[in-house]
Coordinates of C-alpha atoms in Angstrom, one line a residue:
Chain A
M746 CA 37.5 0.4 24.8
N747 CA 35.6 3.3 23.1
R748 CA 33.5 3.9 20.7
R749 CA 36.1 5.1 18.3
T750 CA 38.9 2.2 18.5
L751 CA 35.7 -0.5 18.5
V752 CA 34.7 1.0 15.0
G753 CA 38.8 1.0 13.9
L754 CA 39.1 -2.5 14.9
L755 CA 35.6 -3.2 12.9
L756 CA 37.0 -1.5 9.7
L757 CA 40.5 -3.1 10.0
W758 CA 38.8 -6.4 10.5
S759 CA 36.9 -5.8 6.9
L760 CA 39.2 -3.3 5.1
G761 CA 42.4 -4.7 6.5
P762 CA 42.2 -7.6 4.1
L763 CA 41.4 -5.6 0.9
L764 CA 43.7 -2.9 1.5
W765 CA 46.7 -5.8 1.9
Q766 CA 45.6 -7.0 -1.7
V767 CA 46.3 -3.5 -3.3
Y768 CA 49.0 -3.1 -1.4
T769 CA 50.4 -6.6 -2.8
S770 CA 49.3 -5.7 -6.2
F771 CA 51.7 -2.9 -6.5
C772 CA 54.5 -4.5 -4.8
S773 CA 57.4 -6.3 -7.4
D774 CA 58.1 -9.8 -6.4
Q775 CA 61.3 -9.0 -4.6
A776 CA 59.2 -6.9 -2.3
L777 CA 56.8 -9.5 -1.1
I778 CA 59.3 -11.8 0.4
Q779 CA 62.1 -9.6 1.5
P780 CA 61.1 -6.9 4.2
F781 CA 63.9 -4.4 3.1
V782 CA 63.7 -3.4 -0.3
S783 CA 64.7 0.2 -1.6
H784 CA 62.0 2.3 -2.9
D785 CA 62.5 2.2 -6.5
Q786 CA 62.6 -1.5 -6.1
R787 CA 59.5 -2.0 -4.3
W788 CA 56.4 -0.5 -6.3
T789 CA 55.7 -1.6 -9.8
L790 CA 52.8 -1.7 -12.1
I791 CA 54.4 -5.2 -13.7
H792 CA 51.6 -7.1 -12.1
Y793 CA 49.0 -5.0 -13.7
Q794 CA 51.1 -5.2 -17.0
S795 CA 51.2 -8.9 -17.2
V796 CA 47.7 -9.3 -16.3
L797 CA 46.0 -7.3 -18.7
N798 CA 48.4 -8.4 -21.3
A799 CA 48.1 -12.0 -20.8
N800 CA 46.3 -14.1 -23.5
P801 CA 43.3 -13.9 -23.2
P802 CA 43.8 -10.2 -21.7
F803 CA 42.4 -9.8 -18.3
W804 CA 39.6 -7.2 -19.5
R805 CA 38.3 -10.2 -21.4
Y806 CA 36.9 -12.1 -18.3
L807 CA 35.7 -8.8 -16.9
V808 CA 33.6 -8.4 -20.1
N809 CA 32.7 -11.7 -19.6
S810 CA 31.5 -11.5 -16.0
L811 CA 29.6 -8.3 -17.0
I812 CA 27.6 -10.1 -20.1
V813 CA 26.7 -13.0 -17.3
G814 CA 25.8 -10.7 -14.3
I815 CA 23.6 -7.9 -16.5
S816 CA 21.8 -11.1 -18.4
S817 CA 20.9 -13.0 -15.1
T818 CA 19.9 -9.8 -13.5
F819 CA 17.7 -9.1 -16.1
L820 CA 16.5 -12.3 -16.6
C821 CA 15.9 -12.7 -12.7
L822 CA 14.0 -9.5 -12.5
L823 CA 11.8 -9.9 -15.5
L824 CA 10.7 -13.4 -14.1
A825 CA 10.4 -12.2 -10.3
L826 CA 8.7 -9.1 -10.8
P827 CA 5.4 -10.5 -11.6
A828 CA 5.7 -13.4 -9.5
A829 CA 6.3 -11.4 -6.6
Y830 CA 3.4 -9.3 -7.7
A831 CA 1.2 -12.6 -8.1
L832 CA 2.1 -14.0 -4.7
N833 CA 0.4 -10.7 -3.2
R834 CA -2.8 -11.4 -4.7
I835 CA -3.4 -15.0 -4.7
P836 CA -5.6 -16.6 -1.6
R837 CA -3.5 -15.9 1.7
Q838 CA -3.4 -19.4 2.5
L839 CA -1.6 -20.4 -0.8
S840 CA 0.6 -17.2 -0.7
A841 CA 1.9 -18.2 2.7
L842 CA 2.5 -22.0 1.6
S843 CA 4.6 -20.4 -1.4
R844 CA 6.3 -18.3 0.6
L845 CA 7.5 -21.0 2.7
A846 CA 8.5 -23.0 -0.4
L847 CA 10.4 -20.1 -1.6
V848 CA 12.3 -19.6 1.7
G849 CA 13.2 -23.3 1.7
A850 CA 14.3 -22.7 -2.1
A851 CA 16.2 -19.7 -1.1
L852 CA 18.3 -21.7 2.0
F853 CA 19.2 -24.8 -0.2
P854 CA 22.7 -25.1 -1.0
Y855 CA 23.2 -24.9 -4.4
V856 CA 26.2 -26.6 -4.8
L857 CA 24.5 -29.6 -4.5
L858 CA 22.6 -29.0 -7.8
F859 CA 25.8 -28.3 -9.6
L860 CA 26.5 -31.8 -11.1
A861 CA 22.6 -32.2 -12.2
L862 CA 22.9 -29.2 -13.6
L863 CA 26.3 -30.4 -15.6
E864 CA 24.2 -32.9 -16.6
L865 CA 21.7 -30.6 -18.2
A866 CA 23.6 -28.6 -19.7
R867 CA 25.4 -31.0 -21.6
A868 CA 21.9 -32.6 -22.7
L869 CA 21.0 -29.3 -23.8
N870 CA 24.2 -28.3 -25.2
L871 CA 24.4 -25.2 -22.9
G872 CA 28.3 -26.0 -22.4
N873 CA 30.5 -23.1 -23.5
Q874 CA 28.0 -20.5 -24.1
L875 CA 28.1 -17.3 -21.6
L876 CA 24.6 -16.2 -22.0
A877 CA 23.2 -19.9 -21.1
L878 CA 25.1 -19.4 -17.8
S879 CA 22.3 -16.9 -17.0
L880 CA 19.9 -19.5 -17.0
P881 CA 21.0 -21.2 -13.9
Y882 CA 22.0 -18.0 -12.1
A883 CA 18.6 -16.3 -12.7
A884 CA 16.9 -19.5 -11.5
L885 CA 18.9 -19.7 -8.6
S886 CA 18.8 -16.4 -7.3
Q887 CA 15.0 -16.3 -8.2
P888 CA 13.6 -17.6 -4.5
L889 CA 15.4 -14.4 -2.7
A890 CA 14.5 -12.4 -5.6
I891 CA 10.7 -13.1 -5.4
L892 CA 11.0 -12.7 -1.6
L893 CA 12.7 -9.3 -1.3
L894 CA 10.2 -7.8 -4.2
N895 CA 7.2 -9.5 -2.7
N896 CA 8.1 -7.5 0.6
A897 CA 8.2 -4.3 -1.4
F898 CA 4.7 -5.2 -2.9
N899 CA 3.1 -5.8 0.6
D900 CA 4.5 -2.4 1.6
L901 CA 2.5 -0.6 -0.9
P902 CA -1.0 0.9 0.1
P903 CA -3.6 -1.4 -1.9
E904 CA -5.9 1.6 -2.6
L905 CA -3.1 3.0 -5.2
E906 CA -3.8 -0.2 -7.2
D907 CA -7.6 0.2 -6.9
A908 CA -7.6 3.9 -7.8
A909 CA -5.6 3.1 -10.6
K910 CA -7.8 0.2 -11.9
L911 CA -10.8 3.0 -11.3
E912 CA -8.9 5.3 -13.6
G913 CA -8.9 2.4 -16.3
L914 CA -5.1 1.7 -16.1
S915 CA -4.3 -2.1 -17.7
L916 CA -2.3 -4.3 -15.6
F917 CA 1.0 -3.5 -17.9
Q918 CA 0.2 0.3 -17.3
R919 CA -0.3 -0.1 -13.4
F920 CA 3.3 -1.8 -13.5
R921 CA 4.6 1.1 -15.7
W922 CA 3.3 3.9 -13.6
I923 CA 2.7 2.6 -10.0
F924 CA 4.9 -0.5 -9.2
I925 CA 8.0 -0.2 -11.0
P926 CA 8.8 3.6 -10.1
L927 CA 7.4 2.8 -6.4
I928 CA 9.3 -0.5 -5.6
S929 CA 12.6 0.8 -7.6
P930 CA 14.5 0.9 -4.0
A931 CA 13.9 -2.6 -3.7
T932 CA 14.3 -3.4 -7.0
A933 CA 17.4 -1.9 -7.0
S934 CA 18.9 -4.2 -4.2
T935 CA 17.7 -6.9 -5.5
A936 CA 19.4 -6.5 -8.8
I937 CA 22.6 -5.9 -6.9
L938 CA 22.3 -8.8 -4.9
V939 CA 21.5 -11.1 -7.9
F940 CA 24.1 -9.6 -9.8
L941 CA 27.0 -10.1 -7.1
F942 CA 25.7 -14.0 -6.7
S943 CA 26.4 -14.2 -10.9
W944 CA 29.9 -12.0 -10.4
N945 CA 30.7 -14.5 -7.6
E946 CA 29.6 -17.9 -8.5
Y947 CA 32.6 -20.6 -9.3
P948 CA 30.9 -24.1 -9.4
I949 CA 28.9 -23.8 -12.0
A950 CA 30.8 -21.7 -14.3
L951 CA 34.0 -23.8 -13.8
T952 CA 31.8 -26.9 -14.9
W953 CA 29.7 -25.0 -18.0
I954 CA 32.7 -23.0 -19.5
S955 CA 36.0 -24.5 -20.5
D956 CA 36.9 -22.2 -23.8
S957 CA 39.3 -20.0 -22.1
S958 CA 38.0 -16.8 -23.9
K959 CA 34.9 -17.4 -22.4
L960 CA 35.7 -17.6 -18.4
T961 CA 34.3 -15.5 -16.0
L962 CA 36.1 -13.8 -13.3
P963 CA 36.4 -16.5 -10.2
V964 CA 37.4 -18.8 -12.8
A965 CA 39.9 -17.1 -14.7
M966 CA 41.2 -16.2 -11.0
A967 CA 41.6 -19.8 -9.9
R968 CA 43.3 -20.1 -13.2
I969 CA 46.0 -17.3 -12.3
A970 CA 46.5 -18.7 -9.1
G971 CA 47.1 -22.1 -10.4
S972 CA 48.9 -21.3 -13.3
S973 CA 52.5 -22.6 -12.2
I974 CA 53.3 -25.8 -9.8
Y975 CA 56.3 -23.8 -8.8
S976 CA 55.3 -20.6 -7.6
V977 CA 52.7 -18.7 -6.0
P978 CA 51.7 -15.6 -8.4
Y979 CA 50.9 -13.1 -5.2
G980 CA 51.4 -10.2 -7.2
A981 CA 49.6 -11.4 -10.6
Y982 CA 46.9 -12.5 -8.2
A983 CA 46.3 -9.6 -6.2
A984 CA 46.1 -7.3 -9.2
A985 CA 43.2 -9.6 -10.6
T986 CA 41.6 -9.4 -7.3
V987 CA 41.7 -5.3 -7.4
L988 CA 40.6 -5.3 -11.1
G989 CA 37.6 -7.7 -10.5
S990 CA 36.6 -5.9 -7.6
I991 CA 36.3 -2.3 -9.3
P992 CA 33.1 -2.9 -11.3
L993 CA 31.2 -3.9 -8.0
V994 CA 32.8 -0.7 -6.0
L995 CA 31.3 1.3 -8.6
L996 CA 28.0 -0.2 -8.9
V997 CA 27.7 -0.2 -5.1
L998 CA 28.5 3.4 -4.8
I999 CA 26.2 4.6 -7.7
F1000 CA 23.4 2.8 -6.0
Q1001 CA 24.2 3.1 -2.4
K1002 CA 21.2 5.2 -1.4
P1003 CA 18.8 2.9 -3.1
I1004 CA 20.7 -0.2 -1.7
V1005 CA 20.4 0.7 1.8
S1006 CA 16.9 2.0 1.8
G1007 CA 15.7 -1.3 0.0
L1008 CA 17.3 -3.2 2.5
T1009 CA 15.9 -1.6 5.3
S1010 CA 12.3 -2.0 3.7
G1011 CA 9.3 0.0 4.4
A1012 CA 10.8 2.0 2.0
V1013 CA 7.8 3.5 0.4
K1014 CA 5.0 5.3 2.2
G1015 CA 1.8 6.4 0.5
Chain B
M905 CA -29.9 8.3 -14.3
T906 CA -29.9 6.2 -11.4
L907 CA -28.1 3.7 -9.6
Q908 CA -30.3 0.7 -8.4
I909 CA -28.4 -2.3 -6.1
Q910 CA -30.5 -5.4 -5.6
N911 CA -30.2 -8.2 -3.7
L912 CA -26.7 -7.7 -3.4
G913 CA -24.2 -9.8 -1.7
R914 CA -20.8 -11.2 -1.2
H915 CA -19.3 -13.6 0.6
V916 CA -15.6 -14.8 1.3
G917 CA -15.5 -18.4 2.2
Q918 CA -18.5 -19.2 4.2
Q919 CA -19.0 -16.0 5.5
W920 CA -21.2 -13.2 4.0
I921 CA -19.7 -9.9 4.0
V922 CA -22.7 -8.1 2.5
R923 CA -26.3 -9.7 1.8
H924 CA -29.7 -8.7 0.7
L925 CA -28.8 -5.2 0.0
N926 CA -31.3 -3.1 -1.7
L927 CA -30.9 0.3 -2.6
H928 CA -32.0 3.1 -4.9
V929 CA -29.8 6.3 -5.7
E930 CA -31.2 9.1 -8.0
D931 CA -29.3 11.5 -9.9
G932 CA -28.4 14.3 -7.5
E933 CA -29.1 12.4 -4.6
C934 CA -26.4 11.6 -2.0
V935 CA -26.8 8.4 0.4
A936 CA -24.8 8.1 3.2
L937 CA -24.0 4.6 4.1
V938 CA -23.2 4.5 8.2
G939 CA -22.4 2.0 10.4
P940 CA -20.1 0.9 12.7
S941 CA -16.4 -0.6 12.0
G942 CA -16.7 -4.1 10.0
C943 CA -20.6 -3.7 9.2
G944 CA -19.7 -3.8 5.1
K945 CA -19.9 -0.1 4.6
S946 CA -16.7 -0.2 2.7
S947 CA -17.2 -3.7 1.0
T948 CA -20.5 -2.3 -0.5
L949 CA -18.6 0.3 -1.9
R950 CA -15.8 -2.0 -3.5
L951 CA -18.7 -4.1 -4.9
I952 CA -20.2 -1.2 -6.8
A953 CA -16.7 0.0 -7.7
G954 CA -16.0 -3.4 -9.2
L955 CA -12.8 -4.0 -7.2
D956 CA -14.5 -7.0 -5.7
P957 CA -16.4 -9.6 -7.4
V958 CA -19.8 -9.8 -6.8
S959 CA -21.2 -13.2 -5.4
E960 CA -25.0 -12.5 -5.8
G961 CA -27.6 -9.8 -6.9
E962 CA -27.4 -7.1 -9.3
I963 CA -26.2 -3.3 -10.0
I964 CA -28.0 -1.3 -12.3
L965 CA -26.7 1.6 -13.3
N966 CA -28.7 3.8 -15.9
Q967 CA -30.7 0.5 -17.1
K968 CA -27.5 -1.2 -17.4
N969 CA -26.5 -4.4 -15.6
I970 CA -22.7 -3.6 -14.9
S971 CA -22.5 -6.4 -11.9
H972 CA -19.9 -8.5 -13.8
V973 CA -18.1 -5.3 -15.5
S974 CA -14.6 -4.9 -15.1
A975 CA -13.8 -1.7 -12.7
A976 CA -12.4 0.0 -15.5
Q977 CA -15.3 -0.1 -17.5
R978 CA -17.8 0.8 -14.9
A979 CA -17.1 4.9 -14.9
V980 CA -16.9 5.1 -11.2
G981 CA -15.4 8.2 -9.6
M982 CA -13.9 6.9 -6.2
V983 CA -12.4 8.9 -3.4
F984 CA -10.2 7.1 -0.8
Q985 CA -9.6 7.7 2.7
S986 CA -6.3 7.4 2.1
Y987 CA -6.2 9.7 -1.0
A988 CA -4.7 7.0 -2.8
L989 CA -2.5 9.5 -4.8
L990 CA 0.8 8.1 -6.6
P991 CA 3.5 9.7 -4.2
H992 CA 6.1 10.0 -7.1
L993 CA 4.1 12.3 -9.2
S994 CA 3.1 15.8 -9.1
V995 CA -0.6 16.7 -8.5
F996 CA -0.4 17.7 -12.3
A997 CA 0.8 14.1 -13.5
N998 CA -1.5 12.3 -10.8
L999 CA -4.8 14.0 -12.9
E1000 CA -3.1 13.4 -15.8
L1001 CA -2.6 9.6 -15.8
G1002 CA -6.0 8.9 -15.8
L1003 CA -6.8 11.1 -19.0
R1004 CA -3.9 10.1 -20.5
V1005 CA -4.6 6.1 -20.5
R1006 CA -8.4 7.0 -21.5
G1007 CA -6.6 8.7 -24.7
V1008 CA -7.4 12.4 -24.1
R1009 CA -5.4 14.5 -26.4
P1010 CA -2.5 16.3 -24.7
S1011 CA -3.7 19.9 -25.1
D1012 CA -7.1 18.7 -23.8
R1013 CA -5.5 17.4 -21.0
Q1014 CA -3.4 20.6 -20.1
Q1015 CA -6.7 22.5 -20.6
R1016 CA -9.3 20.2 -18.6
I1017 CA -6.6 19.6 -15.3
Q1018 CA -6.0 23.8 -15.3
A1019 CA -9.8 24.1 -15.1
M1020 CA -10.4 21.6 -12.5
L1021 CA -7.4 22.4 -10.5
E1022 CA -9.1 26.0 -10.4
L1023 CA -12.2 24.4 -9.4
V1024 CA -10.8 23.0 -6.4
Q1025 CA -8.4 26.0 -5.6
L1026 CA -5.5 24.4 -6.1
Q1027 CA -4.3 25.9 -9.7
D1028 CA -0.9 27.2 -7.8
R1029 CA 0.1 23.8 -6.5
A1030 CA -0.1 21.9 -9.9
D1031 CA 3.9 21.1 -9.7
V1032 CA 4.2 19.9 -6.2
L1033 CA 4.2 16.2 -4.9
P1034 CA 1.5 15.0 -2.7
A1035 CA 3.6 14.7 0.1
Q1036 CA 3.9 18.6 0.6
L1037 CA 0.4 19.1 0.5
S1038 CA -1.9 19.4 3.6
G1039 CA -4.5 16.6 4.4
G1040 CA -7.1 18.9 3.1
Q1041 CA -5.3 19.8 -0.1
R1042 CA -4.4 15.8 -0.9
Q1043 CA -8.0 15.2 -0.6
R1044 CA -9.2 17.7 -3.0
V1045 CA -6.7 16.3 -5.5
A1046 CA -8.4 13.1 -4.6
L1047 CA -11.6 14.6 -5.3
A1048 CA -10.1 16.4 -8.5
R1049 CA -9.2 13.1 -10.0
A1050 CA -12.4 11.7 -9.4
L1051 CA -14.1 14.3 -11.0
L1052 CA -11.9 14.5 -14.3
R1053 CA -13.2 10.8 -14.5
D1054 CA -16.4 12.0 -15.3
P1055 CA -18.2 9.3 -13.8
D1056 CA -21.7 7.8 -13.7
V1057 CA -21.7 7.6 -10.0
Y1058 CA -19.7 9.0 -7.6
L1059 CA -18.2 6.7 -4.6
L1060 CA -16.7 8.8 -1.3
D1061 CA -15.3 6.1 1.0
E1062 CA -14.7 8.0 4.3
P1063 CA -13.2 11.0 2.6
M1064 CA -12.8 13.2 5.3
S1065 CA -12.0 10.7 8.5
N1066 CA -8.3 11.8 8.0
L1067 CA -8.8 15.5 8.6
D1068 CA -9.2 16.9 11.7
A1069 CA -13.0 18.4 12.8
Q1070 CA -12.5 21.8 12.1
L1071 CA -11.4 21.2 8.5
R1072 CA -14.0 18.7 8.0
E1073 CA -16.5 21.3 8.6
E1074 CA -15.2 23.4 6.3
L1075 CA -15.0 20.7 3.6
R1076 CA -18.6 19.6 3.8
P1077 CA -20.2 22.4 1.9
E1078 CA -17.3 22.3 -0.6
L1079 CA -18.1 18.9 -1.3
R1080 CA -21.6 19.2 -1.9
R1081 CA -21.0 22.0 -4.1
L1082 CA -18.5 19.8 -6.1
V1083 CA -20.0 16.6 -6.2
L1084 CA -23.7 16.9 -6.0
D1085 CA -23.5 19.9 -8.6
R1086 CA -22.7 17.3 -11.2
Q1087 CA -26.4 15.6 -11.2
K1088 CA -25.1 12.1 -10.5
P1089 CA -25.9 9.3 -7.8
V1090 CA -23.7 9.9 -5.2
I1091 CA -22.9 7.5 -1.9
H1092 CA -20.8 8.5 0.8
V1093 CA -19.8 6.2 3.4
T1094 CA -19.0 7.1 7.0
H1095 CA -18.5 6.3 10.4
D1096 CA -19.4 10.1 11.5
Q1097 CA -23.4 10.4 11.9
H1098 CA -23.0 14.0 12.1
E1099 CA -21.0 13.9 8.6
A1100 CA -23.7 11.8 7.3
M1101 CA -26.6 14.0 8.8
A1102 CA -24.9 17.2 7.3
I1103 CA -24.1 15.8 4.0
A1104 CA -26.7 13.2 2.8
D1105 CA -29.9 13.5 1.8
R1106 CA -30.7 10.0 2.8
I1107 CA -28.9 7.8 5.3
A1108 CA -28.7 4.1 5.2
V1109 CA -27.6 2.3 8.5
L1110 CA -25.9 -0.8 7.7
H1111 CA -25.3 -3.5 10.5
S1112 CA -23.6 -6.9 10.3
G1113 CA -23.6 -6.4 6.3
R1114 CA -27.3 -5.9 6.1
I1115 CA -29.3 -2.3 5.8
Q1116 CA -31.6 -1.8 8.5
Q1117 CA -32.9 1.2 7.2
V1118 CA -32.9 3.7 4.7
A1119 CA -34.3 7.0 5.5
T1120 CA -33.8 10.9 5.6
P1121 CA -32.0 12.3 8.7
T1122 CA -35.3 13.5 10.3
E1123 CA -37.0 10.3 10.0
L1124 CA -34.3 8.1 11.2
Y1125 CA -33.7 9.8 14.2
H1126 CA -37.3 10.3 14.9
L1127 CA -38.8 6.8 13.6
P1128 CA -35.9 4.4 14.1
E1129 CA -36.9 1.0 13.0
T1130 CA -34.4 -1.0 15.1
L1131 CA -33.0 -0.6 18.7
F1132 CA -29.6 -0.6 16.7
I1133 CA -30.6 2.4 14.7
A1134 CA -31.9 4.5 17.9
K1135 CA -28.5 3.6 19.7
F1136 CA -26.8 4.3 16.8
I1137 CA -28.1 7.2 15.4
G1138 CA -28.3 10.7 17.8
R1139 CA -25.8 11.8 20.6
P1140 CA -25.7 11.6 23.4
Q1141 CA -27.1 8.1 23.1
I1142 CA -30.5 7.1 23.6
N1143 CA -31.9 5.8 27.2
C1144 CA -33.1 2.3 27.2
L1145 CA -35.1 1.6 30.2
R1146 CA -35.3 -2.0 32.3
P1147 CA -37.5 -4.2 29.6
K1148 CA -41.2 -4.9 30.8
D1149 CA -42.7 -8.1 29.2
G1150 CA -40.6 -8.0 26.0
V1151 CA -40.6 -4.4 25.7
I1152 CA -37.6 -2.1 25.9
T1153 CA -38.5 1.7 26.3
A1154 CA -36.3 4.2 25.0
V1155 CA -35.9 7.9 25.5
R1156 CA -33.8 10.4 23.9
P1157 CA -31.7 12.3 26.3
E1158 CA -32.9 15.6 25.3
S1159 CA -36.7 14.5 26.1
L1160 CA -35.9 14.0 29.6
F1161 CA -36.7 17.2 32.0
F1162 CA -36.7 17.8 35.6
A1163 CA -40.5 17.4 37.5
K1164 CA -42.2 17.4 40.7
E1165 CA -43.5 13.8 39.8
G1166 CA -41.7 11.2 38.4
L1167 CA -38.7 8.9 38.6
P1168 CA -36.3 9.5 41.3
C1169 CA -32.7 9.6 40.6
K1170 CA -29.1 10.5 41.9
L1171 CA -26.4 12.6 39.9
M1172 CA -23.7 10.6 39.2
S1173 CA -21.6 13.1 37.1
R1174 CA -21.9 16.0 34.5
E1175 CA -20.3 16.9 31.6
W1176 CA -20.7 20.7 30.5
L1177 CA -20.5 20.8 26.8
G1178 CA -21.0 24.7 26.3
S1179 CA -24.4 25.4 24.9
S1180 CA -25.4 22.1 26.6
Q1181 CA -24.8 19.9 29.5
L1182 CA -25.0 16.2 29.8
L1183 CA -26.0 14.6 33.4
Y1184 CA -25.1 11.0 34.0
L1185 CA -28.1 9.8 36.6
E1186 CA -28.9 6.6 38.6
S1187 CA -32.6 5.6 38.6
P1188 CA -34.3 2.3 39.6
E1189 CA -34.6 2.1 35.5
G1190 CA -31.0 2.1 35.3
S1191 CA -28.6 4.7 34.4
L1192 CA -29.8 7.5 32.4
R1193 CA -28.2 10.5 30.6
L1194 CA -30.2 13.9 30.4
S1195 CA -29.3 16.4 28.1
C1196 CA -30.3 20.5 29.0
S1197 CA -29.6 23.6 28.4
T1198 CA -26.7 25.0 30.5
S1199 CA -29.0 27.9 31.9
V1200 CA -31.3 25.2 33.7
D1201 CA -30.6 25.0 37.3
I1202 CA -30.3 21.3 38.6
P1203 CA -33.0 20.7 41.5
E1204 CA -31.7 19.6 44.7
S1205 CA -34.2 16.4 44.3
L1206 CA -33.9 15.0 41.2
I1207 CA -36.8 13.7 39.9
V1208 CA -37.1 13.3 36.1
S1209 CA -39.9 13.0 33.7
W1210 CA -40.8 12.8 30.0
H1211 CA -43.7 12.9 27.7
R1212 CA -45.3 9.5 26.8
S1213 CA -45.1 10.7 23.2
D1214 CA -41.3 10.7 23.2
E1215 CA -41.0 7.2 24.1
H1216 CA -40.0 4.7 21.6
Y1217 CA -40.9 0.8 21.9
F1218 CA -38.7 -2.1 20.5
D1219 CA -39.4 -5.8 20.9
E1220 CA -36.6 -7.1 23.3
D1221 CA -35.9 -10.2 21.2
S1222 CA -35.7 -8.9 17.5
G1223 CA -35.2 -5.2 18.5
R1224 CA -37.7 -4.0 15.9
R1225 CA -39.9 -1.3 16.6
L1226 CA -43.3 -1.7 17.9

């Protein structure tokens, strides 16, 4: 087996299901169950129409997920950036201990928390509020975000900050002029990971939100899949999947360069 | 305007990194801090700059105790070994940042940076990123940044050790011209004794966080106060004879000469250095280094001698000069 076939097989393995989903979304229901259908009966946009014209329309969920995704990413970075910096400046032993705790927290299966979180949401009256969802999302992404950003801070030569201190830059100015620009690749890749988590998250969104106009994508998709007990709406589900992945594909395409350079770390050299 | 350091010390945990440090630097005077790596010379600079907290003692600049003043308020200009230029900003923007946060008006900034770039001969490189500059040019930008700060004291932390030997030699007079012309105290940290001797008015030798001697280069060379300094200053290294009655006698390699009577030796190896040559000899007193002109013929029977006046005596236990 040469290299080319190996790459081809890997591509098929990872992209195959996606392409199949795209294909399915454009097929009529009839075409999905019968192998031989005439050309004009095979291709259709009806699934997209039905998904977009449903009540509430599908773009509503996209907007909801975007709101939650952007707000949780913003909140997460707002807290993680100073924390990652501080982790770099506290005494070494304390920092090592904190990092260990963060790794533990990052590896913790968060599904175990969702019942407790539901109780919290009920007690604090956070149910059915989109922005409230960003609280658990930002918190759950926090350990990983801090660790990733801390690595980026570690890679910066310490003299850069020393020189800036001597020039008279305050902590805030040092962030503005040195840290934010220099760790932007790591920040971008962290932001994508946090956004992805929020975009895909299911159990918390399912339990916190019941108002159908405030659902996020994963929950809405599950509703489409289970909308009828007599049939499985493959076509509509596939159309929703395709629509739901478009924003992510765009996001990754736009930020491709910083993500790759951020994930491979050592991105910034003095 | 002078810099006065009194009994300065800093410890981390139980360990003293710098202790009992006393130093006095006049305006327009350059004092070099030399010593082996890990002797605390960079730590001393960081204490003076305010980047590390002072554990004991005082730093007095122009009659003002600045020991516990923040780094931003100390008016210190520092040049780092790694240049510490911001990689994402152009040369101009790097120089402008400090002026901007110190509230200098935009038109003023433009003018001062232009003048400074001309002074360091980089006027046509204002818009390039530091990565596009050579090492020597980057160091000049770093120097320009320190000069623009118009500080009360200049701290140079191995400013030239990332440059190759030739460039270092070229930059030395320029460094003197740019920094010492300001008539402010200058402290220059280096591990290169040649650089220290070439640039500094006085040299302070540090060993395990303590100053062993502060003196002019000539004094340091001819009257080293400790065996450590005698060994550290001067290349090739000083010869130490076998200790007798607790006294170590040391003789510089260039003080040795061939004679009819003296110490019989065996030639082990020979280094030819152009203007001089260095002979490695084995003698009953231990191995010796002899430095002489290349025009000197090496005799068949190697007998070396030296004048009594060229001998240095040190106490074997304390290493102090006797």
